[in-house]
Amino acid sequence: MADIALLTQLIEPEARALGFDLVRVKMFGGKSDPTLQVMAERPDTGQLTIDDCADLSRRISDRLDALEAEGKDPIEDAYRLEVSSPGIDRPLTRPQDYANWVGHEAKITLAEKIDNRKILTGDLVGIDGDKVTIDVRGHQPMTVALDQVHDAKLTITDRLLAATAPLSSDGADEFEEVSDDTDSNDTHALNEGQQ
């Protein structure tokens, strides 16, 4: 499988060149449907438009195609490229995500159990350095180090829906397929994600 740290190093400058913050780079789908998922956002809105996704997809495709032409392809097999905004139930991948969403409900899955719990669901209380505090529903506030977090994302609630209302719903139902014109078998798909 692809080296996510290397892909992140390659993709982040492309996102920054467009004024976007990179939220997550992830490979999923296994051998049957390998997909490179890239989530990014505008710092001022926390969202991307369809055009933003298309622009970033083209930049990433051009960068990866250039590496392939040099014999340095970071992804050996054919794959799909999916570029999107983080969506409403966005992943929490950076310390600033936890700070930005204090007061909202989240689901944190731990790498190993703490206090006999592996999944913590409740309102985010805050972050201090590399430790996040969550008021675990039906329990009590718990503080865990970020390196103990396996996965974390916001939980869709009415409060979150109100806080993440899209700037514009124009084009929210559009889907565009972008094909790679090189000889590789890569198929690049573009979708906006949830907004």
Tab-separated table of N, CA, C and O in Angstrom, residues 3 22 37 52 55 59 78 80 82 95 109 115 146 157 159 179 190 193:
chain	number	residue	atom	x	y	z
A	3	ASP	N	2.603	4.921	0.836
A	3	ASP	CA	3.146	5.582	2.024
A	3	ASP	C	2.372	6.894	2.234
A	3	ASP	O	2.572	7.868	1.493
A	22	LEU	N	-4.801	21.262	4.216
A	22	LEU	CA	-4.994	19.827	4.049
A	22	LEU	C	-5.532	19.255	5.354
A	22	LEU	O	-4.982	19.500	6.427
A	37	GLN	N	-7.964	9.226	-0.914
A	37	GLN	CA	-8.894	10.257	-0.473
A	37	GLN	C	-8.107	11.439	0.066
A	37	GLN	O	-7.245	11.288	0.932
A	52	ASP	N	-13.287	24.285	-6.367
A	52	ASP	CA	-12.094	24.097	-5.528
A	52	ASP	C	-11.610	22.652	-5.611
A	52	ASP	O	-10.412	22.388	-5.761
A	55	ASP	N	-10.011	22.018	-8.993
A	55	ASP	CA	-8.683	22.635	-9.087
A	55	ASP	C	-7.641	21.817	-8.330
A	55	ASP	O	-6.547	21.566	-8.842
A	59	ARG	N	-4.323	19.626	-9.767
A	59	ARG	CA	-2.953	19.850	-9.279
A	59	ARG	C	-2.332	18.556	-8.760
A	59	ARG	O	-1.175	18.249	-9.038
A	78	ALA	N	-3.106	0.852	-9.954
A	78	ALA	CA	-4.158	1.771	-10.370
A	78	ALA	C	-5.003	2.141	-9.149
A	78	ALA	O	-5.170	1.344	-8.230
A	80	ARG	N	-8.171	5.307	-7.618
A	80	ARG	CA	-9.031	6.470	-7.856
A	80	ARG	C	-8.587	7.584	-6.933
A	80	ARG	O	-8.157	7.326	-5.815
A	82	GLU	N	-9.997	10.807	-4.945
A	82	GLU	CA	-11.216	11.442	-4.468
A	82	GLU	C	-10.819	12.676	-3.681
A	82	GLU	O	-10.119	12.570	-2.672
A	95	PRO	N	-4.653	18.998	15.808
A	95	PRO	CA	-5.002	19.631	17.084
A	95	PRO	C	-6.003	20.773	16.917
A	95	PRO	O	-6.929	20.914	17.706
A	109	THR	N	-12.331	7.116	18.828
A	109	THR	CA	-11.975	5.712	18.982
A	109	THR	C	-10.508	5.645	19.383
A	109	THR	O	-9.648	6.201	18.690
A	115	ASP	N	-9.683	3.261	30.940
A	115	ASP	CA	-10.833	3.146	31.860
A	115	ASP	C	-11.879	2.188	31.301
A	115	ASP	O	-13.078	2.439	31.365
A	146	LEU	N	-3.329	12.729	22.097
A	146	LEU	CA	-3.675	12.556	20.687
A	146	LEU	C	-3.056	11.294	20.094
A	146	LEU	O	-3.649	10.673	19.206
A	157	THR	N	-25.313	16.417	14.751
A	157	THR	CA	-26.364	16.851	15.676
A	157	THR	C	-26.998	18.108	15.080
A	157	THR	O	-26.430	18.718	14.158
A	159	ARG	N	-27.133	20.946	16.447
A	159	ARG	CA	-26.188	22.025	16.755
A	159	ARG	C	-25.081	22.082	15.703
A	159	ARG	O	-24.712	23.156	15.223
A	179	SER	N	-10.889	11.935	-16.019
A	179	SER	CA	-10.075	10.799	-16.444
A	179	SER	C	-8.649	11.239	-16.665
A	179	SER	O	-8.386	12.350	-17.116
A	190	LEU	N	-13.786	12.772	-8.685
A	190	LEU	CA	-13.891	13.998	-7.912
A	190	LEU	C	-15.275	14.056	-7.329
A	190	LEU	O	-16.250	13.841	-8.011
A	193	GLY	N	-18.138	15.766	-1.493
A	193	GLY	CA	-18.299	15.350	-0.105
A	193	GLY	C	-19.527	16.021	0.462
A	193	GLY	O	-20.270	16.684	-0.231
